[in-house]
Amino acid sequence: MNESIKHTLNRGVAIPAVPLALSPDRKFDERRQRALLRYYSAAGAGGLAVGVHTTQFAIRDAKHQLFEPVLKLAAEVMDEIDSGLEGRRSVGLVRVGGICGGTSQALREAAFLHDLGYHAGLLNLGAMRDEPEEHVITHCRLVAEAIPLFGFYLGLSVGGRELPYSFWRKFAEIDNVTAIKIACFDRYGTADCIRAIAESGRDDIALYTGNDDHIILDLITPYRFVVGGRVVERRCVGGLLGHWAVWTKQAVKLLNRCHEAIKTGEVSSELLVLANEVTDANGAFFDPAHSFAGCIAGLHHVLARQGLFTNACCLDPEEGLSPGQVDEIERVYAAYPHLNDDAFVAQNIDRWLA
């Protein structure tokens, strides 16, 4: 990983987990996908994560065969953005690609991402739910030989596995680990993961929240541990989040506010109120009331409401919005108008779709 990208990652940026744009007949909508990526860059995102849970794992299915087309298109758009064709940036986007499956599949995907110029692979271990911990660590070591790793503590409710302190302590010994997304939706698991990294002595592994139910509090909360007789403090410096796939411009502003609060040491009561408002909004988008069944369709609905998507379709016809979810989304729209970026989208959408 080049030093500029590593510096950006360690500084802490907003990395939306990118949804998949589909036509009403569930075909890949390349024009809308390009517009979506341009929106994220214009909104101030520091990176993009493609081929991950929010992009739908089903893009890898033989009947869809969308993994390579989607990752290639995203790489092309990021090339355009970084070269200034879509508005010049001071630093390049951090490019994260999702990696799934057993070792043979994961190695193929890692090599493909590396060849396309992705900087890191977000390694999903859901396919190894029943494997012994040592086998999983061996799997991670092998994939790390192909591409820098963005570790991924995925919650059990969306296909992850238990990853205790012992796993993360061994994971930190892999030289080519560059960051970890903590998305277990569990305060105990979050603390175990951060403690393992702190006690490993690795201060070069960037920690990113993926806990969509706890975003702001993850970003402003320091974790302190005594390691070798000295106090080591670690915190999540940024977010790689499905929640940040919508209302992204405001999400970037919130991340900057969190960084400023850390710098000054002053966490206002207003920021704590915003933390709860963001969590409430995430509840509407992610649909925990129905075991997250509508978590992807909820994001699609918001993007369609803004005009970036044409519909809320998912690849699976059985996957969609849950009963009452649209009402919940409308409720949080009305309750927290300061969290959406609809006006920004309306001002720029024609240019992004061009």
Coordinates of C-alpha atoms in Angstrom, one line a residue:
M1 CA 0.0 0.0 0.0
N2 CA 1.5 3.3 -1.0
E3 CA 2.2 5.8 1.8
S4 CA -0.4 8.4 0.7
I5 CA -3.2 5.9 0.9
K6 CA -1.9 4.4 4.1
H7 CA -1.8 7.9 5.6
T8 CA -5.4 8.6 4.5
L9 CA -6.5 5.3 6.0
N10 CA -4.7 6.0 9.3
R11 CA -6.0 9.5 9.5
G12 CA -9.6 8.3 9.4
V13 CA -12.1 8.8 6.6
A14 CA -15.6 8.0 5.6
I15 CA -15.8 4.8 3.5
P16 CA -19.3 4.0 2.3
A17 CA -20.1 0.4 1.6
V18 CA -21.4 0.7 -1.9
P19 CA -24.9 -0.6 -2.9
L20 CA -25.7 -2.2 -6.2
A21 CA -27.7 -0.2 -8.7
L22 CA -30.3 -2.3 -10.5
S23 CA -33.0 -1.7 -13.1
P24 CA -36.6 -2.6 -12.3
D25 CA -36.0 -6.0 -13.9
R26 CA -33.0 -6.5 -11.7
K27 CA -30.3 -6.0 -14.3
F28 CA -27.1 -4.1 -13.5
D29 CA -27.7 -0.4 -14.0
E30 CA -24.2 0.9 -15.0
R31 CA -25.3 4.5 -15.4
R32 CA -26.8 4.7 -11.9
Q33 CA -23.8 2.9 -10.5
R34 CA -21.4 5.4 -11.9
A35 CA -23.6 8.3 -10.6
L36 CA -23.6 6.7 -7.2
L37 CA -19.8 6.6 -7.0
R38 CA -19.5 10.1 -8.2
Y39 CA -21.9 11.2 -5.5
Y40 CA -19.8 9.6 -2.8
S41 CA -16.7 11.3 -4.0
A42 CA -18.4 14.7 -4.3
A43 CA -19.9 14.2 -0.8
G44 CA -16.3 14.0 0.6
A45 CA -16.0 10.2 1.1
G46 CA -12.3 9.2 1.6
G47 CA -12.7 5.8 0.1
L48 CA -15.2 3.2 -1.3
A49 CA -15.8 -0.4 -0.4
V50 CA -17.2 -2.5 -3.3
G51 CA -18.2 -6.1 -3.4
V52 CA -19.1 -6.2 0.3
H53 CA -22.3 -7.1 2.1
T54 CA -24.1 -3.9 1.0
T55 CA -23.2 -4.6 -2.6
Q56 CA -25.0 -8.0 -2.1
F57 CA -22.9 -11.2 -1.7
A58 CA -25.1 -12.6 -4.5
I59 CA -23.1 -10.8 -7.1
R60 CA -20.8 -13.8 -7.0
D61 CA -23.6 -16.3 -7.9
A62 CA -23.2 -18.0 -11.2
K63 CA -26.7 -16.9 -12.3
H64 CA -25.7 -13.2 -11.9
Q65 CA -21.9 -13.2 -12.6
L66 CA -21.7 -9.6 -11.5
F67 CA -18.6 -9.7 -9.2
E68 CA -16.1 -8.8 -11.9
P69 CA -18.2 -6.3 -13.8
V70 CA -19.1 -4.4 -10.7
L71 CA -15.6 -4.3 -9.3
K72 CA -14.2 -3.3 -12.8
L73 CA -16.7 -0.5 -13.2
A74 CA -16.0 0.9 -9.8
A75 CA -12.2 0.8 -10.5
E76 CA -12.8 2.7 -13.7
V77 CA -14.9 5.4 -12.0
M78 CA -12.3 5.8 -9.2
D79 CA -9.6 6.2 -11.9
E80 CA -11.7 9.0 -13.4
I81 CA -12.2 10.6 -10.0
D82 CA -8.6 10.4 -9.0
S83 CA -7.4 11.8 -12.3
G84 CA -9.7 14.8 -11.9
L85 CA -12.2 14.0 -14.6
E86 CA -15.0 14.0 -12.0
G87 CA -13.7 16.8 -9.9
R88 CA -10.1 17.0 -8.6
R89 CA -9.4 15.5 -5.2
S90 CA -6.4 16.5 -3.1
V91 CA -5.8 12.8 -2.3
G92 CA -6.9 9.6 -4.0
L93 CA -9.7 7.4 -2.8
V94 CA -8.9 4.4 -0.6
R95 CA -10.1 1.4 -2.7
V96 CA -11.4 -1.5 -0.7
G97 CA -12.8 -4.7 -2.3
G98 CA -14.8 -7.4 -0.6
I99 CA -13.3 -10.9 -0.4
C100 CA -15.5 -14.0 0.4
G101 CA -15.5 -17.7 0.4
G102 CA -13.1 -20.5 1.2
T103 CA -9.4 -20.2 0.6
S104 CA -9.3 -20.9 -3.1
Q105 CA -12.2 -18.5 -3.9
A106 CA -10.7 -15.8 -1.5
L107 CA -7.3 -16.1 -3.2
R108 CA -8.9 -15.7 -6.7
E109 CA -10.8 -12.6 -5.6
A110 CA -7.8 -11.1 -3.8
A111 CA -5.6 -11.5 -7.0
F112 CA -8.4 -10.0 -9.1
L113 CA -8.7 -7.0 -6.8
H114 CA -4.9 -6.5 -6.7
D115 CA -4.8 -6.5 -10.5
L116 CA -7.5 -3.9 -10.7
G117 CA -5.6 -1.6 -8.3
Y118 CA -7.6 -2.0 -5.1
H119 CA -5.6 -1.1 -2.1
A120 CA -7.0 -3.6 0.4
G121 CA -9.4 -6.6 0.6
L122 CA -12.2 -6.6 3.2
L123 CA -12.0 -10.3 4.3
N124 CA -15.3 -11.8 5.1
L125 CA -14.9 -15.0 7.1
G126 CA -18.6 -16.1 7.1
A127 CA -17.8 -19.1 4.9
M128 CA -15.5 -20.4 7.6
R129 CA -18.0 -20.3 10.4
D130 CA -17.3 -23.9 11.5
E131 CA -13.6 -24.0 10.9
P132 CA -11.1 -24.1 13.9
E133 CA -9.5 -20.8 14.7
E134 CA -6.1 -21.8 13.6
H135 CA -7.4 -22.8 10.2
V136 CA -9.0 -19.4 9.9
I137 CA -5.8 -17.7 10.8
T138 CA -3.9 -19.7 8.1
H139 CA -6.6 -18.7 5.6
C140 CA -6.0 -15.0 6.5
R141 CA -2.2 -15.4 6.2
L142 CA -2.5 -16.9 2.7
V143 CA -4.9 -14.1 1.5
A144 CA -2.6 -11.5 3.0
E145 CA 0.1 -12.6 0.6
A146 CA -2.0 -11.5 -2.3
I147 CA -3.4 -8.1 -1.0
P148 CA -3.2 -6.0 2.2
L149 CA -6.0 -7.1 4.5
F150 CA -8.8 -5.0 5.9
G151 CA -10.0 -7.3 8.7
F152 CA -13.7 -7.7 9.2
Y153 CA -15.6 -8.5 12.4
L154 CA -19.0 -9.2 10.8
G155 CA -22.0 -9.6 13.1
L156 CA -23.6 -13.0 13.5
S157 CA -27.0 -11.7 12.4
V158 CA -25.8 -11.1 8.9
G159 CA -23.6 -14.2 8.4
G160 CA -20.5 -13.6 10.5
R161 CA -18.8 -15.9 13.1
E162 CA -17.5 -15.5 16.6
L163 CA -14.1 -13.9 16.5
P164 CA -12.8 -13.7 20.1
Y165 CA -9.8 -11.9 21.6
S166 CA -7.5 -14.8 20.8
F167 CA -8.3 -14.6 17.1
W168 CA -7.6 -10.9 16.8
R169 CA -4.4 -11.2 18.8
K170 CA -3.1 -13.7 16.2
F171 CA -4.6 -11.8 13.3
A172 CA -2.5 -8.8 14.4
E173 CA 0.7 -10.8 13.9
I174 CA 0.0 -10.9 10.1
D175 CA 2.3 -8.3 8.6
N176 CA 0.1 -7.3 5.7
V177 CA -2.9 -6.3 7.9
T178 CA -3.6 -2.6 7.4
A179 CA -7.0 -2.0 9.0
I180 CA -9.9 -3.7 10.7
K181 CA -13.6 -3.0 10.3
I182 CA -15.4 -3.8 13.6
A183 CA -19.0 -4.6 12.8
C184 CA -20.0 -7.1 15.4
F185 CA -22.8 -4.8 16.8
D186 CA -21.6 -5.9 20.2
R187 CA -19.8 -3.7 22.8
Y188 CA -18.0 -6.8 24.3
G189 CA -16.7 -8.0 21.0
T190 CA -15.7 -4.4 20.0
A191 CA -13.6 -4.1 23.2
D192 CA -12.0 -7.5 22.8
C193 CA -10.9 -6.7 19.2
I194 CA -9.5 -3.3 20.1
R195 CA -7.7 -4.7 23.2
A196 CA -6.2 -7.4 21.1
I197 CA -4.7 -4.9 18.7
A198 CA -3.5 -2.6 21.5
E199 CA -1.8 -5.5 23.2
S200 CA -0.2 -6.7 20.0
G201 CA 1.9 -3.6 19.8
R202 CA 0.7 -2.8 16.3
D203 CA 0.0 0.9 16.1
D204 CA -0.1 0.8 12.3
I205 CA -3.5 -1.0 12.0
A206 CA -6.3 1.5 11.5
L207 CA -9.5 0.7 13.4
Y208 CA -12.8 1.5 11.6
T209 CA -16.2 1.2 13.0
G210 CA -18.7 -0.9 11.2
N211 CA -21.1 -0.8 14.1
D212 CA -24.0 1.0 12.4
D213 CA -25.9 1.1 15.6
H214 CA -23.1 2.9 17.5
I215 CA -21.4 5.1 14.9
I216 CA -20.7 8.4 16.6
L217 CA -20.0 6.8 20.0
D218 CA -17.5 4.5 18.4
L219 CA -15.7 7.4 16.8
I220 CA -15.4 9.5 20.0
T221 CA -14.7 6.8 22.6
P222 CA -11.1 6.1 23.6
Y223 CA -10.1 2.7 24.7
R224 CA -7.1 2.6 27.1
F225 CA -5.2 -0.4 28.2
V226 CA -2.0 -0.9 30.2
V227 CA 0.5 -2.7 27.9
G228 CA 4.0 -3.4 29.1
G229 CA 3.7 -1.0 31.9
R230 CA 2.4 1.9 29.7
V231 CA -1.0 3.2 28.8
V232 CA -2.0 2.5 25.2
E233 CA -5.0 4.4 23.8
R234 CA -6.8 3.3 20.6
R235 CA -10.0 4.4 19.0
C236 CA -11.9 4.0 15.7
V237 CA -10.5 6.7 13.4
G238 CA -13.2 6.4 10.7
G239 CA -16.0 4.3 9.4
L240 CA -16.6 1.7 6.7
L241 CA -20.4 1.6 6.9
G242 CA -23.5 0.6 5.0
H243 CA -25.2 3.4 6.8
W244 CA -22.9 5.9 5.2
A245 CA -24.1 4.7 1.7
V246 CA -26.9 7.2 2.2
W247 CA -26.9 10.8 3.5
T248 CA -23.1 10.7 2.8
K249 CA -22.3 14.4 2.8
Q250 CA -23.8 14.8 6.3
A251 CA -22.0 11.7 7.4
V252 CA -18.7 13.2 6.4
K253 CA -19.5 16.3 8.3
L254 CA -20.3 14.2 11.4
L255 CA -17.0 12.4 11.1
N256 CA -15.2 15.7 10.9
R257 CA -17.0 16.9 14.0
C258 CA -15.9 13.7 15.8
H259 CA -12.3 14.3 14.8
E260 CA -12.6 17.9 16.1
A261 CA -14.1 16.8 19.4
I262 CA -11.2 14.4 19.9
K263 CA -8.7 17.1 19.0
T264 CA -10.1 19.6 21.5
G265 CA -11.1 17.1 24.1
E266 CA -14.6 18.5 24.2
V267 CA -17.5 16.2 23.5
S268 CA -20.6 18.3 23.5
S269 CA -24.1 17.2 24.6
E270 CA -25.3 18.1 21.1
L271 CA -22.9 15.5 19.7
L272 CA -24.3 12.9 22.1
V273 CA -27.8 13.8 21.0
L274 CA -26.7 13.3 17.3
A275 CA -25.3 9.9 18.2
N276 CA -28.8 8.7 19.2
E277 CA -30.4 10.4 16.2
V278 CA -28.0 8.6 13.9
T279 CA -28.7 5.3 15.6
D280 CA -32.5 5.9 15.3
A281 CA -32.1 6.6 11.6
N282 CA -30.1 3.5 11.1
G283 CA -32.8 1.5 12.8
A284 CA -35.2 2.6 10.0
F285 CA -32.7 1.9 7.2
F286 CA -31.4 -1.4 8.6
D287 CA -34.6 -2.9 9.8
P288 CA -33.5 -4.6 13.1
A289 CA -37.2 -5.0 13.9
H290 CA -37.3 -7.8 11.3
S291 CA -33.8 -9.2 12.0
F292 CA -32.2 -6.9 9.4
A293 CA -34.2 -8.4 6.5
G294 CA -34.7 -5.0 4.9
C295 CA -31.2 -3.6 5.5
I296 CA -30.1 -3.4 1.9
A297 CA -33.6 -2.6 0.5
G298 CA -33.8 0.2 3.0
L299 CA -30.7 1.9 1.7
H300 CA -31.9 1.4 -1.9
H301 CA -35.2 3.0 -1.0
V302 CA -33.5 6.1 0.4
L303 CA -31.3 6.3 -2.8
A304 CA -34.4 6.0 -5.0
R305 CA -36.2 8.6 -2.9
Q306 CA -33.3 10.9 -3.8
G307 CA -33.3 10.0 -7.5
L308 CA -29.9 8.2 -7.5
F309 CA -31.6 4.8 -7.9
T310 CA -34.8 4.1 -9.8
N311 CA -36.1 1.5 -7.3
A312 CA -35.4 -0.5 -4.1
C313 CA -34.9 -3.9 -5.9
C314 CA -32.4 -6.5 -4.7
L315 CA -31.0 -9.3 -6.8
D316 CA -33.1 -11.8 -4.8
P317 CA -36.8 -11.2 -5.6
E318 CA -37.6 -12.4 -2.1
E319 CA -35.5 -9.7 -0.5
G320 CA -37.1 -6.3 -0.1
L321 CA -38.5 -3.8 2.3
S322 CA -40.2 -5.1 5.4
P323 CA -43.8 -4.2 6.5
G324 CA -43.8 -0.7 7.9
Q325 CA -40.2 0.0 6.9
V326 CA -41.1 2.8 4.5
D327 CA -43.1 4.5 7.3
E328 CA -40.1 4.3 9.6
I329 CA -37.8 5.8 7.0
E330 CA -40.3 8.7 6.5
R331 CA -40.5 9.1 10.3
V332 CA -36.7 9.6 10.6
Y333 CA -36.7 11.9 7.5
A334 CA -39.2 14.1 9.3
A335 CA -37.6 13.8 12.7
Y336 CA -34.0 14.6 11.7
P337 CA -34.0 16.8 8.5
H338 CA -30.4 17.9 9.4
L339 CA -29.1 14.4 8.8
N340 CA -30.1 14.1 5.1
D341 CA -28.3 15.5 2.1
D342 CA -31.3 15.6 -0.3
A343 CA -30.6 19.2 -1.3
F344 CA -27.0 18.4 -2.2
V345 CA -28.1 15.4 -4.3
A346 CA -30.8 17.5 -6.1
Q347 CA -28.3 20.2 -7.0
N348 CA -25.8 17.7 -8.6
I349 CA -27.6 14.6 -9.7
D350 CA -27.9 15.6 -13.4
R351 CA -24.2 16.0 -13.6
W352 CA -23.5 12.7 -11.9
L353 CA -25.9 10.9 -14.3
A354 CA -24.5 12.5 -17.4

